[in-house]
Short mmCIF file of C-alpha atoms and ligand atoms in Angstrom, two decimals:
data_model
loop_
_atom_site.label_atom_id
_atom_site.label_comp_id
_atom_site.label_asym_id
_atom_site.label_seq_id
_atom_site.Cartn_x
_atom_site.Cartn_y
_atom_site.Cartn_z
CA GLU A 1 42.11 -44.15 95.30
CA LYS A 2 43.99 -46.22 92.48
CA GLY A 3 46.89 -46.25 94.51
CA GLY A 4 49.37 -45.15 91.97
CA TYR A 5 48.03 -47.37 89.37
CA ASP A 6 46.53 -45.96 86.09
CA TYR A 7 43.83 -48.32 86.28
CA PHE A 8 41.76 -49.81 89.10
CA MET A 9 42.24 -53.24 87.30
CA LEU A 10 46.15 -52.95 87.43
CA LYS A 11 45.67 -52.22 91.11
CA GLU A 12 43.38 -55.22 91.62
CA ILE A 13 45.64 -57.53 89.67
CA ALA A 14 48.52 -56.37 92.05
CA GLU A 15 46.39 -57.15 95.13
CA GLN A 16 45.86 -60.77 94.04
CA PRO A 17 48.64 -62.22 96.54
CA LYS A 18 46.98 -60.44 99.55
CA ALA A 19 43.56 -61.08 98.22
CA VAL A 20 44.10 -64.91 98.25
CA ALA A 21 46.02 -64.88 101.57
CA ASP A 22 43.02 -62.52 103.12
CA THR A 23 40.64 -65.41 101.98
CA LEU A 24 42.70 -68.15 103.59
CA LEU A 25 43.03 -66.16 106.86
CA GLY A 26 41.56 -68.04 109.72
CA ARG A 27 40.16 -71.09 107.75
CA ILE A 28 43.24 -73.33 108.27
CA ASP A 29 43.70 -74.06 111.84
CA GLY A 30 47.35 -74.84 113.39
CA SER A 31 46.75 -78.67 112.71
CA GLY A 32 46.39 -78.06 108.94
CA SER A 33 42.73 -78.70 108.77
CA LEU A 34 39.96 -76.51 108.00
CA SER A 35 37.72 -74.73 110.28
CA LEU A 36 34.74 -73.37 108.17
CA ASP A 37 32.33 -73.15 111.28
CA GLU A 38 30.85 -69.97 109.11
CA VAL A 39 29.48 -72.62 106.83
CA ARG A 40 26.25 -72.81 108.84
CA ILE A 41 25.02 -76.04 107.15
CA PRO A 42 25.39 -78.69 109.58
CA VAL A 43 27.94 -81.44 109.21
CA SER A 44 25.40 -84.22 109.34
CA VAL A 45 23.59 -82.62 106.22
CA LEU A 46 26.90 -81.99 104.14
CA ARG A 47 27.60 -85.75 104.84
CA GLU A 48 24.40 -86.56 103.25
CA VAL A 49 25.05 -84.44 100.25
CA ASP A 50 24.78 -86.81 97.10
CA LYS A 51 25.06 -83.82 94.48
CA VAL A 52 26.53 -80.57 94.16
CA VAL A 53 25.51 -78.09 91.47
CA ILE A 54 27.32 -74.93 91.11
CA VAL A 55 25.71 -71.96 89.39
CA ALA A 56 27.19 -68.83 88.31
CA CYS A 57 27.72 -66.28 85.37
CA GLY A 58 30.69 -64.95 83.49
CA THR A 59 34.09 -65.17 85.54
CA ALA A 60 32.49 -66.63 88.35
CA TYR A 61 31.24 -69.39 86.12
CA HIS A 62 34.87 -70.14 85.00
CA ALA A 63 35.66 -70.64 88.89
CA GLY A 64 32.99 -72.99 89.00
CA MET A 65 33.95 -75.15 86.30
CA ILE A 66 37.34 -75.45 87.92
CA ALA A 67 35.54 -75.97 91.13
CA LYS A 68 33.77 -79.05 89.74
CA LEU A 69 37.08 -80.73 89.20
CA ALA A 70 38.21 -80.04 92.59
CA ILE A 71 35.03 -81.25 94.20
CA GLU A 72 34.66 -84.25 92.23
CA HIS A 73 38.39 -85.35 92.66
CA TRP A 74 38.59 -84.56 96.62
CA THR A 75 35.34 -85.73 97.65
CA ARG A 76 33.91 -88.20 94.84
CA ILE A 77 30.42 -86.30 94.95
CA PRO A 78 29.01 -85.63 91.46
CA CYS A 79 29.38 -82.26 90.71
CA GLU A 80 27.96 -79.99 88.04
CA THR A 81 28.61 -76.29 86.88
CA GLU A 82 26.06 -74.63 85.00
CA LEU A 83 25.22 -71.23 83.73
CA ALA A 84 22.99 -69.37 86.22
CA SER A 85 20.83 -68.07 83.23
CA GLU A 86 20.17 -71.62 81.88
CA PHE A 87 19.68 -73.15 85.05
CA ARG A 88 16.00 -72.95 86.26
CA TYR A 89 14.75 -73.25 82.60
CA ARG A 90 15.72 -76.77 82.06
CA ASP A 91 13.80 -78.16 85.26
CA PRO A 92 16.91 -79.34 86.89
CA ILE A 93 16.69 -82.34 89.31
CA LEU A 94 17.33 -81.20 92.83
CA ASP A 95 16.38 -82.10 96.15
CA GLN A 96 17.16 -82.07 99.90
CA ARG A 97 20.38 -84.16 99.30
CA THR A 98 21.57 -81.38 96.69
CA LEU A 99 24.07 -78.94 97.71
CA VAL A 100 23.91 -75.85 95.11
CA VAL A 101 26.66 -73.58 95.42
CA ALA A 102 26.17 -69.87 94.12
CA ILE A 103 29.16 -68.15 93.11
CA SER A 104 29.10 -64.22 92.82
CA GLN A 105 31.36 -61.33 93.14
CA SER A 106 28.64 -58.62 93.58
CA GLY A 107 26.06 -60.87 95.29
CA GLU A 108 23.60 -59.04 93.07
CA THR A 109 23.40 -60.92 89.80
CA MET A 110 19.93 -61.39 88.84
CA ASP A 111 20.71 -64.63 86.86
CA THR A 112 22.41 -66.36 89.68
CA LEU A 113 19.89 -64.91 92.25
CA MET A 114 16.88 -66.54 90.58
CA ALA A 115 19.02 -69.79 89.82
CA LEU A 116 19.36 -70.08 93.79
CA ARG A 117 15.76 -69.27 94.64
CA HIS A 118 14.63 -72.19 92.08
CA ALA A 119 16.93 -74.29 93.88
CA ARG A 120 15.71 -73.58 97.35
CA GLU A 121 12.13 -73.80 96.55
CA GLN A 122 13.10 -77.41 95.25
CA GLY A 123 14.37 -78.38 98.70
CA ALA A 124 18.03 -77.77 98.06
CA LYS A 125 20.63 -76.49 100.56
CA VAL A 126 22.32 -73.22 99.13
CA LEU A 127 25.90 -72.13 99.85
CA ALA A 128 26.98 -68.78 98.47
CA ILE A 129 30.55 -67.75 97.70
CA CYS A 130 30.26 -64.25 97.65
CA ASN A 131 32.60 -60.88 97.84
CA THR A 132 30.16 -58.52 98.68
CA ASN A 133 28.82 -58.55 102.50
CA GLY A 134 25.18 -58.28 103.24
CA SER A 135 24.21 -58.64 99.27
CA THR A 136 21.12 -60.24 98.17
CA ILE A 137 22.73 -63.51 97.08
CA PRO A 138 24.22 -64.45 100.59
CA ARG A 139 21.10 -62.97 102.36
CA GLU A 140 19.01 -65.39 100.37
CA SER A 141 21.27 -68.52 100.82
CA ASP A 142 21.33 -71.19 103.67
CA ALA A 143 24.82 -70.18 104.16
CA VAL A 144 27.92 -68.00 102.86
CA LEU A 145 31.41 -68.15 102.51
CA TYR A 146 32.80 -64.63 101.89
CA THR A 147 35.69 -64.09 99.32
CA HIS A 148 37.96 -61.54 101.21
CA ALA A 149 39.19 -59.83 97.99
CA GLY A 150 37.98 -56.37 98.92
CA PRO A 151 36.17 -53.95 96.79
CA GLU A 152 36.64 -54.94 93.17
CA VAL A 153 35.99 -51.79 90.99
CA ALA A 154 37.35 -52.50 87.50
CA VAL A 155 34.38 -54.22 85.57
CA ALA A 156 36.40 -57.25 84.28
CA SER A 157 36.99 -59.40 87.44
CA THR A 158 40.68 -60.32 88.40
CA LYS A 159 41.17 -60.57 92.34
CA ALA A 160 37.63 -61.66 92.99
CA PHE A 161 38.05 -64.51 90.34
CA LEU A 162 41.10 -65.91 92.37
CA THR A 163 39.72 -65.42 95.64
CA GLN A 164 36.67 -67.33 94.51
CA LEU A 165 38.87 -70.17 93.41
CA VAL A 166 40.40 -70.38 96.95
CA ALA A 167 36.87 -70.40 98.43
CA CYS A 168 35.83 -73.37 95.98
CA TYR A 169 39.10 -75.20 96.92
CA LEU A 170 38.30 -74.56 100.63
CA VAL A 171 34.64 -75.89 99.97
CA ALA A 172 35.81 -78.73 98.39
CA LEU A 173 38.25 -79.80 100.79
CA TYR A 174 36.05 -79.18 103.59
CA LEU A 175 33.50 -81.58 102.15
CA GLY A 176 36.30 -84.01 101.77
CA GLN A 177 37.25 -83.37 105.41
CA VAL A 178 33.75 -83.71 106.84
CA ARG A 179 33.11 -86.70 104.66
CA GLY A 180 36.37 -88.56 105.35
CA THR A 181 37.27 -89.45 101.83
CA LYS A 182 40.05 -91.64 100.72
CA TRP A 183 41.93 -88.78 99.50
CA GLY A 184 42.80 -87.56 103.09
CA ASP A 185 46.34 -87.36 102.68
CA GLU A 186 46.14 -85.64 99.39
CA ILE A 187 43.94 -83.11 101.04
CA GLU A 188 46.44 -82.45 103.91
CA ALA A 189 49.03 -81.86 101.37
CA VAL A 190 46.88 -79.67 99.30
CA ILE A 191 46.22 -77.46 102.27
CA ARG A 192 49.64 -76.81 102.83
CA GLU A 193 50.35 -75.95 99.23
CA LEU A 194 47.47 -73.51 99.43
CA SER A 195 49.02 -71.69 102.32
CA ASP A 196 52.26 -71.05 99.98
CA ILE A 197 50.09 -70.03 97.02
CA ALA A 198 50.01 -66.27 97.72
CA ALA A 199 53.85 -66.33 97.18
CA ALA A 200 53.55 -67.99 93.97
CA VAL A 201 50.95 -65.53 92.56
CA ASP A 202 53.48 -62.77 93.46
CA THR A 203 56.30 -64.66 91.60
CA VAL A 204 54.10 -64.73 88.72
CA LEU A 205 53.38 -60.76 89.12
CA GLU A 206 57.08 -60.05 89.24
CA THR A 207 57.67 -61.59 85.88
CA MET A 208 54.93 -59.82 83.72
CA GLU A 209 57.00 -57.51 81.59
CA PRO A 210 57.41 -59.75 78.76
CA VAL A 211 53.88 -60.44 78.74
CA ARG A 212 53.16 -56.86 78.52
CA GLU A 213 55.62 -56.35 75.54
CA LEU A 214 53.94 -59.43 73.71
CA ALA A 215 50.52 -57.96 74.29
CA ARG A 216 51.47 -54.63 72.70
CA SER A 217 53.16 -56.30 69.62
CA LEU A 218 49.74 -58.05 68.96
CA ALA A 219 47.50 -55.00 69.18
CA ASP A 220 46.78 -54.94 65.48
CA LYS A 221 45.60 -58.77 65.33
CA ASP A 222 42.01 -59.83 65.25
CA THR A 223 41.63 -63.15 66.69
CA VAL A 224 43.49 -64.78 69.44
CA LEU A 225 42.79 -68.33 70.30
CA PHE A 226 43.11 -70.15 73.82
CA LEU A 227 43.45 -73.83 74.59
CA GLY A 228 43.63 -75.87 77.54
CA ARG A 229 42.76 -78.98 79.12
CA HIS A 230 41.45 -80.21 82.57
CA VAL A 231 41.71 -76.99 84.73
CA GLY A 232 43.46 -75.33 82.03
CA TYR A 233 40.31 -75.33 79.73
CA PRO A 234 38.20 -72.96 82.07
CA VAL A 235 41.35 -70.86 82.41
CA ALA A 236 41.35 -70.65 78.62
CA LEU A 237 37.89 -69.67 78.57
CA GLU A 238 38.67 -66.99 81.09
CA GLY A 239 41.70 -65.69 79.11
CA ALA A 240 39.30 -65.46 75.98
CA LEU A 241 36.57 -63.81 77.97
CA LYS A 242 39.07 -61.38 79.46
CA LEU A 243 40.04 -60.31 75.89
CA LYS A 244 36.70 -59.82 74.57
CA GLU A 245 35.64 -57.73 77.46
CA LEU A 246 38.71 -55.50 77.57
CA ALA A 247 40.43 -55.61 74.09
CA TYR A 248 37.19 -56.00 71.99
CA MET A 249 39.03 -58.60 70.03
CA HIS A 250 37.47 -61.91 68.77
CA ALA A 251 38.70 -64.58 71.36
CA GLU A 252 37.68 -68.07 71.97
CA GLY A 253 38.75 -70.62 74.46
CA PHE A 254 38.67 -74.37 73.51
CA ALA A 255 39.28 -77.68 75.02
CA ALA A 256 42.69 -78.86 73.55
CA GLY A 257 41.50 -82.30 72.86
CA GLU A 258 38.74 -80.63 70.69
CA LEU A 259 41.11 -78.89 68.60
CA LYS A 260 41.08 -81.92 65.94
CA HIS A 261 37.39 -81.94 65.92
CA GLY A 262 37.07 -78.61 64.25
CA PRO A 263 38.78 -75.55 65.63
CA ILE A 264 42.20 -76.56 64.01
CA ALA A 265 40.47 -75.18 60.71
CA LEU A 266 40.79 -71.78 62.21
CA ILE A 267 44.65 -72.35 62.32
CA GLU A 268 46.72 -69.78 59.96
CA LYS A 269 49.52 -68.26 59.44
CA ASP A 270 50.67 -66.13 62.80
CA LEU A 271 47.51 -66.48 64.36
CA PRO A 272 48.37 -66.08 67.97
CA VAL A 273 47.37 -69.13 70.16
CA VAL A 274 47.76 -69.31 73.82
CA VAL A 275 48.25 -72.72 75.12
CA VAL A 276 47.67 -73.31 79.17
CA VAL A 277 49.93 -76.67 79.45
CA PRO A 278 49.24 -78.79 82.56
CA SER A 279 51.95 -79.68 84.91
CA PRO A 280 54.14 -82.67 83.46
CA ARG A 281 54.38 -83.94 87.03
CA GLY A 282 50.66 -84.26 87.69
CA ARG A 283 48.53 -85.88 84.83
CA SER A 284 51.43 -86.33 82.41
CA VAL A 285 49.17 -87.81 79.72
CA LEU A 286 47.42 -84.81 79.46
CA HIS A 287 50.54 -82.66 79.23
CA ASP A 288 52.09 -85.02 76.56
CA LYS A 289 48.91 -84.60 74.46
CA ILE A 290 49.04 -80.81 74.75
CA VAL A 291 52.56 -80.51 73.87
CA SER A 292 51.63 -82.34 70.58
CA ASN A 293 48.96 -79.93 69.95
CA ILE A 294 51.35 -77.14 70.15
CA GLN A 295 53.49 -78.84 67.69
CA GLU A 296 50.42 -79.42 65.46
CA ILE A 297 49.20 -75.87 65.50
CA ARG A 298 53.04 -74.63 64.90
CA ALA A 299 53.22 -76.76 62.02
CA ARG A 300 50.43 -74.83 60.60
CA GLY A 301 52.03 -71.52 61.19
CA ALA A 302 50.32 -70.26 64.49
CA ARG A 303 52.03 -68.00 66.68
CA THR A 304 52.30 -70.28 70.20
CA ILE A 305 52.21 -68.52 73.22
CA VAL A 306 52.83 -71.01 75.89
CA ILE A 307 52.22 -70.94 79.57
CA ALA A 308 54.01 -73.80 81.20
CA GLU A 309 55.21 -74.71 84.64
CA GLU A 310 58.94 -73.69 85.70
CA GLY A 311 61.25 -76.53 84.58
CA ASP A 312 58.91 -78.04 81.88
CA GLU A 313 61.24 -78.50 79.26
CA ALA A 314 59.50 -80.45 76.78
CA VAL A 315 57.60 -77.37 75.57
CA VAL A 316 60.72 -75.12 74.86
CA PRO A 317 61.11 -76.20 71.15
CA TYR A 318 57.38 -75.45 70.12
CA ALA A 319 56.84 -71.90 71.89
CA ASP A 320 57.34 -68.86 70.07
CA HIS A 321 56.74 -67.08 73.35
CA LEU A 322 57.11 -68.93 76.49
CA ILE A 323 55.50 -67.60 79.93
CA ARG A 324 56.74 -69.47 83.19
CA ILE A 325 54.66 -69.92 86.21
CA PRO A 326 55.42 -71.88 89.12
CA ALA A 327 54.96 -75.47 89.85
CA THR A 328 51.80 -76.04 91.80
CA PRO A 329 49.63 -78.92 92.24
CA THR A 330 47.41 -79.66 89.28
CA LEU A 331 44.02 -78.41 90.58
CA LEU A 332 45.56 -75.28 92.04
CA GLN A 333 47.30 -74.36 88.56
CA PRO A 334 44.56 -71.85 87.68
CA LEU A 335 45.75 -69.74 90.61
CA VAL A 336 48.79 -68.81 89.00
CA ALA A 337 48.06 -69.59 85.22
CA THR A 338 45.12 -66.93 85.01
CA VAL A 339 47.23 -64.03 86.26
CA PRO A 340 49.29 -63.64 82.99
CA LEU A 341 46.17 -63.82 80.85
CA GLN A 342 44.60 -61.00 82.81
CA VAL A 343 47.81 -58.87 82.40
CA PHE A 344 47.85 -59.81 78.79
CA ALA A 345 43.99 -58.49 78.08
CA CYS A 346 44.75 -55.28 80.19
CA GLU A 347 47.90 -54.51 78.23
CA LEU A 348 46.24 -55.24 74.92
CA ALA A 349 43.18 -53.17 75.93
CA THR A 350 45.59 -50.18 76.96
CA ALA A 351 47.55 -50.30 73.77
CA ARG A 352 44.34 -50.52 71.60
CA GLY A 353 43.19 -47.48 73.33
CA ASN A 354 40.37 -48.96 75.18
CA GLU A 355 38.73 -47.67 78.79
CA VAL A 356 40.21 -50.42 80.94
CA ASP A 357 38.06 -50.03 83.86
CA GLN A 358 35.01 -49.32 81.99
CA PRO A 359 34.67 -51.48 78.90
CA ARG A 360 31.69 -50.54 76.75
CA ASN A 361 28.39 -52.35 77.10
CA LEU A 362 29.42 -53.83 80.16
CA ALA A 363 28.24 -53.51 84.05
CA LYS A 364 29.95 -54.60 86.85
CA SER A 365 26.86 -56.25 88.32
CA VAL A 366 23.84 -57.22 86.00
CA THR A 367 20.75 -57.03 88.08
CA VAL A 368 18.19 -57.78 85.14
CA GLU A 369 17.82 -61.37 83.92
C1 LIG B 1 29.13 -59.91 84.56
C2 LIG B 1 30.55 -58.87 84.97
O1 LIG B 1 28.18 -59.16 83.83
O2 LIG B 1 28.78 -60.22 85.71
C3 LIG B 1 31.38 -60.00 84.84
O3 LIG B 1 30.78 -58.01 83.91
C4 LIG B 1 31.10 -61.07 86.01
O4 LIG B 1 32.90 -59.54 85.23
C5 LIG B 1 29.78 -61.28 85.82
O5 LIG B 1 32.01 -62.10 85.89
C6 LIG B 1 29.17 -62.17 87.10
O6 LIG B 1 29.24 -61.38 88.34
P1 LIG B 1 29.09 -61.72 89.71
O7 LIG B 1 29.07 -60.39 90.39
O8 LIG B 1 27.95 -62.48 90.02
O9 LIG B 1 30.37 -62.54 90.00
#
């Protein structure tokens, strides 16, 4: 069943290019626009949406954080992403013009289910992004966009996450398309880029041996920090979550701009710090700021592990370890930047003798609140 791999997680990491391609399949038509008829919320309703709220837990929440940036950029509709377990307890403001997007691999997570029930009671429309056909969350939603990752067995989510991202981009682009936003040209370009993204994920997978080596060399460390900005911030959080789940290590993700407001006090000699660097071609100001962050932490003795786009030479002098990823549009970068972090966590877990597919204390789907 593991297809020759030692763990389901390794198999599922390797399946990501196909999972991403399958999730796009049939959803982009020949003319390069999106056909998402399966989203059974009338276009007239989608045109009136004045707020999007995303609810999810764990890894799916990180996908939601990235979705917020994509939705706001491509549609100019205000969007917030919230932990499903916090959502209904703060009396959120919801009405008929609110679109709630519930993201869940299993479709059975009780926190997410309770959040969407609350949203529907308030009159909001709910769109589920889910990987499990016929599960409870899609059944209780107004519409569903299924991710086509195939069954995910390992408790720590990998291919489901990448397909959640793809589904989120599709929803964002679709909202932009039906509402005819001023980013029309950019939307078309991004749709083209999305079609090539499976190949980019494949390229990353082919270059992971140095990442595995690096992970093994860090097996006796206690702490790893992760830094990112913009879409790189949720990627940093996801990298840290993977390491907690699998390696049982203390791992924290920070928004790199916050470094100076506290976390920099943690930096000491030989502390591994993973930095997700934004594309220098996209938001170049952010890129330059993060390069300064890498310099600062390295000057304080940190061991810098830098994930940067192919061709980004500015990071080279400050990277103790450099992990290259293919160039992508800024908003799509998480699809390639997350993969090395999955491999890193999986290899560290193995090196530490942990059970990769069934980490202690965790369950694949948590059906209690
Ligand atoms: C957790 C799982 O408890 O639930 C995580 O261990 C997962 O891996 C989270 O991300 C949310 O699950 P789901 O099925 O709602 O995406």
